[in-house]
PDB file of C-alpha atoms in Angstrom:
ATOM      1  CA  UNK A   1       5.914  15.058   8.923  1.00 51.00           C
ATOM      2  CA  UNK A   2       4.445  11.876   8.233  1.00 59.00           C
ATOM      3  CA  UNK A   3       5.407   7.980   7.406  1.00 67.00           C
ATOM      4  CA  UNK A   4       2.910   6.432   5.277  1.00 69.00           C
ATOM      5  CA  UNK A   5       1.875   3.002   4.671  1.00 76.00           C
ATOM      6  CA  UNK A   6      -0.533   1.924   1.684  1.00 78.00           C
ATOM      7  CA  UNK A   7      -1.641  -1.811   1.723  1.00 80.00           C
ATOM      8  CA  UNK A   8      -2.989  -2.209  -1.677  1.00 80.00           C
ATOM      9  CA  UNK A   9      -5.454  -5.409  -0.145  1.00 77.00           C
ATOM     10  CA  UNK A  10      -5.770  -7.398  -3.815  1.00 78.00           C
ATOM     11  CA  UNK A  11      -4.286  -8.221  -7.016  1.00 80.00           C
ATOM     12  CA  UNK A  12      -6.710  -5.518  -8.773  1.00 79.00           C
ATOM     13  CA  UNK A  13      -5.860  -3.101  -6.250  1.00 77.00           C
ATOM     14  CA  UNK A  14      -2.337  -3.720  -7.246  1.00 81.00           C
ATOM     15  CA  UNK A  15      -2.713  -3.392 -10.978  1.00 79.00           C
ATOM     16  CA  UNK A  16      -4.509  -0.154 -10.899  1.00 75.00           C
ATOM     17  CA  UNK A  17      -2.145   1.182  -8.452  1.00 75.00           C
ATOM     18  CA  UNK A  18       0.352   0.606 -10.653  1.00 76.00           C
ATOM     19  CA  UNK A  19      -1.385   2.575 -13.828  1.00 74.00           C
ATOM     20  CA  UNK A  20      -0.530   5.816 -12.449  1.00 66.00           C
ATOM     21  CA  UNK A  21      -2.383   9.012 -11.834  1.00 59.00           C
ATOM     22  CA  UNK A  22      -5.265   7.178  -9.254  1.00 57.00           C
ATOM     23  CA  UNK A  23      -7.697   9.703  -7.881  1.00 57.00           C
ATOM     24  CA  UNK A  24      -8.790   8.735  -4.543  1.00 58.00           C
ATOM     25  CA  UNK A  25     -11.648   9.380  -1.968  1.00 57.00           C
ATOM     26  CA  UNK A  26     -12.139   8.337   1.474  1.00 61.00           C
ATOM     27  CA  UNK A  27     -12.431   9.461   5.244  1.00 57.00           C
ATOM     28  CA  UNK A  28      -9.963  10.415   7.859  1.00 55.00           C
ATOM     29  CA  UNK A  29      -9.577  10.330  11.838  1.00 55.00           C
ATOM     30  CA  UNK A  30      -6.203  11.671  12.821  1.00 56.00           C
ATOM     31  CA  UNK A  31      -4.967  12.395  16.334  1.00 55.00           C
ATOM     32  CA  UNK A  32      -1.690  13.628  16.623  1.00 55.00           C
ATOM     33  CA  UNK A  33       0.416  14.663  19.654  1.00 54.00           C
ATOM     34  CA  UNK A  34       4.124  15.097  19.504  1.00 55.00           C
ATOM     35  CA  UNK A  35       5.755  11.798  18.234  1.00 55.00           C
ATOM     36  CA  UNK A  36       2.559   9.894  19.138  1.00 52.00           C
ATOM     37  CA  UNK A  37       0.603  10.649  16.406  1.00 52.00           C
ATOM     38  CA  UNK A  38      -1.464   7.476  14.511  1.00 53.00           C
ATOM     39  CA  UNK A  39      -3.671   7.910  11.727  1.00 52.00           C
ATOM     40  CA  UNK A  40      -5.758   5.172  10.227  1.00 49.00           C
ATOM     41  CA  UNK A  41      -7.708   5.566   6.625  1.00 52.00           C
ATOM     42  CA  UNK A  42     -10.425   3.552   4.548  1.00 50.00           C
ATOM     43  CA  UNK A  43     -10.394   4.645   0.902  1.00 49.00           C
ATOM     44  CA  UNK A  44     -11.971   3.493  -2.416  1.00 47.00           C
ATOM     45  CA  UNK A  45     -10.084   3.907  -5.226  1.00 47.00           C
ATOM     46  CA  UNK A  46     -12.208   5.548  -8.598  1.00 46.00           C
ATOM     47  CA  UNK A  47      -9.798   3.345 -10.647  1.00 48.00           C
ATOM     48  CA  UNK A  48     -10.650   0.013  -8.702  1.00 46.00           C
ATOM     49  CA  UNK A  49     -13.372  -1.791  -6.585  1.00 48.00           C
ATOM     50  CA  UNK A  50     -11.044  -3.378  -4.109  1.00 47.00           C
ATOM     51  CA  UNK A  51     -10.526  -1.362  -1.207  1.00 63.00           C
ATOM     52  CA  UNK A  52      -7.209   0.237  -0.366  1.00 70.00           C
ATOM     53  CA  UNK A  53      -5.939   1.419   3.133  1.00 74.00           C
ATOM     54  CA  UNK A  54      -3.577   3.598   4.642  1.00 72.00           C
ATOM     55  CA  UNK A  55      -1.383   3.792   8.249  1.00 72.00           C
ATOM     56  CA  UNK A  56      -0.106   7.000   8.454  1.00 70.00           C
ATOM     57  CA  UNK A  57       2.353   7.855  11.529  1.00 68.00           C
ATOM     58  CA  UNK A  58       2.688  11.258  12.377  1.00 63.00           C
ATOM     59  CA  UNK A  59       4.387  13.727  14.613  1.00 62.00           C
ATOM     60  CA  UNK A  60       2.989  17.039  15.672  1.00 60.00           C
ATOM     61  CA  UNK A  61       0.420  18.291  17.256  1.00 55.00           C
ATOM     62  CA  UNK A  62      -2.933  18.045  15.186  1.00 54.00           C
ATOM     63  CA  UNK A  63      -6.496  16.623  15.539  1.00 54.00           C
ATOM     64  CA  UNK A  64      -9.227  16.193  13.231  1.00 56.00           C
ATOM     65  CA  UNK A  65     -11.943  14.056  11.182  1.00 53.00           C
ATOM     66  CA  UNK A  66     -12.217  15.060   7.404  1.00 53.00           C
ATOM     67  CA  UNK A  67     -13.465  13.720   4.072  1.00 52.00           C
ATOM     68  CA  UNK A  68     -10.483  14.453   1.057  1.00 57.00           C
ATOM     69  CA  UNK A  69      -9.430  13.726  -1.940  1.00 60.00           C
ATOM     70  CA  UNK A  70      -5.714  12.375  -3.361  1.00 61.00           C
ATOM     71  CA  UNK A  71      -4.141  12.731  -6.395  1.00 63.00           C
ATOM     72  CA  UNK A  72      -1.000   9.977  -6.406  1.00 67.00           C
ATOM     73  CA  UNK A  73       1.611  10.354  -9.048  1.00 74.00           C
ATOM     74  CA  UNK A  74       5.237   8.748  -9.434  1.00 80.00           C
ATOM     75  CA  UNK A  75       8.204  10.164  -8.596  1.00 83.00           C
ATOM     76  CA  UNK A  76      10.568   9.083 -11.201  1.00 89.00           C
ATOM     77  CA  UNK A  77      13.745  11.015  -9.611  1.00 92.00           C
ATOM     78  CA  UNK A  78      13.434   8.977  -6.406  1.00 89.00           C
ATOM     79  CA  UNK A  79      12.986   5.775  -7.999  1.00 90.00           C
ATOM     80  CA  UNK A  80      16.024   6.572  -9.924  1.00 92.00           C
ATOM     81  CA  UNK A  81      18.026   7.700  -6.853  1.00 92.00           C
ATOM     82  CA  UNK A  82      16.635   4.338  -4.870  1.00 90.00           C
ATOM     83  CA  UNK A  83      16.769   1.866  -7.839  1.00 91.00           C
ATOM     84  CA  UNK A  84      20.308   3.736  -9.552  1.00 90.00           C
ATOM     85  CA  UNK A  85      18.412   3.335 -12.652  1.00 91.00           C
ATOM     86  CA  UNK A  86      14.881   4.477 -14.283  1.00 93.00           C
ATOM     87  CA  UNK A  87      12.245   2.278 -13.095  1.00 90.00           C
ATOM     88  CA  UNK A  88       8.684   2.968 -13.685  1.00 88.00           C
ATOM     89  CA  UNK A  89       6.441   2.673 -10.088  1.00 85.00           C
ATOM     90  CA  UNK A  90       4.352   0.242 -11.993  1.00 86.00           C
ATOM     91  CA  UNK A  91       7.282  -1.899 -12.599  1.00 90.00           C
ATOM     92  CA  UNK A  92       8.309  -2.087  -9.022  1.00 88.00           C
ATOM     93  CA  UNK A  93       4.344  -2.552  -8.186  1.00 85.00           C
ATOM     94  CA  UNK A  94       3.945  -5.555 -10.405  1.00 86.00           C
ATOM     95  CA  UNK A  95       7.307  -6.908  -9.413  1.00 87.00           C
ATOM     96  CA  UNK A  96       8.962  -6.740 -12.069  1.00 92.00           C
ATOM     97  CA  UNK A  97      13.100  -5.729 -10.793  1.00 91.00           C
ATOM     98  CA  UNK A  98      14.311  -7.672  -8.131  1.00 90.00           C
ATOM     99  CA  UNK A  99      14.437  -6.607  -4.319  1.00 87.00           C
ATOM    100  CA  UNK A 100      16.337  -3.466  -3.742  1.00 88.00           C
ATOM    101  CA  UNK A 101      19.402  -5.043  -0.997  1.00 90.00           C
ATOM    102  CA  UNK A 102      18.665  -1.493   0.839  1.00 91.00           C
ATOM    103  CA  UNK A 103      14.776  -2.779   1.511  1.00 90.00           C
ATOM    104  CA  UNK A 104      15.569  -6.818   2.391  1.00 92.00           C
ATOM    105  CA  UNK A 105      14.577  -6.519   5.975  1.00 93.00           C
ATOM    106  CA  UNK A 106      11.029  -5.102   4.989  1.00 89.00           C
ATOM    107  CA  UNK A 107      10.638  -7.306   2.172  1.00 88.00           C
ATOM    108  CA  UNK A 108      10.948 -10.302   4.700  1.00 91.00           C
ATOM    109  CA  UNK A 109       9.031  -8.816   7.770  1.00 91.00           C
ATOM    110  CA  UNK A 110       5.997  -8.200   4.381  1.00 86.00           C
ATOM    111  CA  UNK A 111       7.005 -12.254   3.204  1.00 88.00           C
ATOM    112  CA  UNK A 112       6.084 -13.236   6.854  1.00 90.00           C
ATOM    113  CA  UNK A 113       3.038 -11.067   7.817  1.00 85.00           C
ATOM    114  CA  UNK A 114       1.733 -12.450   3.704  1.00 84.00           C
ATOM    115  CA  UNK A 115       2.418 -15.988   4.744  1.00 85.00           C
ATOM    116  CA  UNK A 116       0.514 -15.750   7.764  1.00 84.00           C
ATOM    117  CA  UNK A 117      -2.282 -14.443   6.097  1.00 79.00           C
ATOM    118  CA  UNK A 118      -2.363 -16.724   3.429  1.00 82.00           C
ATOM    119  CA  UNK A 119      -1.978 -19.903   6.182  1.00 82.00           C
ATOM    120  CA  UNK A 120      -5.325 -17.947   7.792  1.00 81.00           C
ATOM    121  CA  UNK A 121      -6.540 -16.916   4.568  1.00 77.00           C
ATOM    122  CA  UNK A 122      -6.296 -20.778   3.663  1.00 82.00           C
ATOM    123  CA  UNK A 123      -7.406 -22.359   7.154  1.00 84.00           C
ATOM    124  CA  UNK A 124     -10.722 -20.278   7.068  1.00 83.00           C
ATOM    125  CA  UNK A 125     -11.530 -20.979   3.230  1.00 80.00           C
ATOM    126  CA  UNK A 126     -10.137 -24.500   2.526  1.00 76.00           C
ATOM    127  CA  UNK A 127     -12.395 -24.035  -0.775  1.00 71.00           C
ATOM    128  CA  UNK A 128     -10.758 -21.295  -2.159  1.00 63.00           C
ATOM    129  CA  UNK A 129      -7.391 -21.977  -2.172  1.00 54.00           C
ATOM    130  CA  UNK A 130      -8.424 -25.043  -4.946  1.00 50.00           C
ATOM    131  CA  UNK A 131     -10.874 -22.844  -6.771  1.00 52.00           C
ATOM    132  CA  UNK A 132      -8.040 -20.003  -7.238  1.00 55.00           C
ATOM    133  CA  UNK A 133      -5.387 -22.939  -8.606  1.00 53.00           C
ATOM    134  CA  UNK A 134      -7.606 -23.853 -11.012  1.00 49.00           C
ATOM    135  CA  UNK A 135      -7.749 -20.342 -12.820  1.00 51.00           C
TER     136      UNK A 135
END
């Protein structure tokens, strides 16, 4: 069993995320032992040049180093049991419904951790930050 966490790292990442059937290739480490188990993943989406990564926490007793291949698609009958209506997953991706009430507190733990790295982002490339508002 296994909770997963994808941090889709850009805007690009984000938008081809949110197309739908992504085929993805990357490298694994995974070390699992009882409810201890962390796995941490680097992969490059054929769909996208921005890098995507995964946290995966897992329980059970495994260990192991592979190379693999995933095939995402959406599951419509969750998103309609979460959202009580149909939602597409690119919808939700892009922001496009509001905040689910059942999902505030991670919504404002992922506001916080995104302003922090936007203050850093901001602090270590003053330049940017004026380049980007002029697009």
């Amino acid at each position: 069993v296994s909770d997963l966490v994808i941090i889709l790292n850009h805007e690009r990442a984000v938008e081809a995320f949110a197309k739908g059937g992504n085929l993805t290739l990357g490298g694994n480490l995974t070390v699992a032992i009882g409810p201890l188990g962390r796995n941490l993943e680097g992969d490059v989406a054929l769909r996208s040049s921005a890098a995507v990564y995964t946290y995966c926490k897992s329980r059970g007793l495994f260990a192991g180093v592979s190379l693999e291949g995933t095939c995402l698609i959406e599951r419509k009958e969750t998103n309609r049991k979460f959202y009580g209506q149909d939602i597409r997953a690119s919808a939700i991706l892009l922001g496009d419904v509001p905040f689910p009430a059942q999902a505030e507190d991670l919504y404002e733990i992922l506001a916080s951790f995104t302003e922090v790295y936007e203050n850093e982002e901001q602090k270590n490339n003053p330049g940017k930050a004026v380049r980007e508002q002029r697009r």
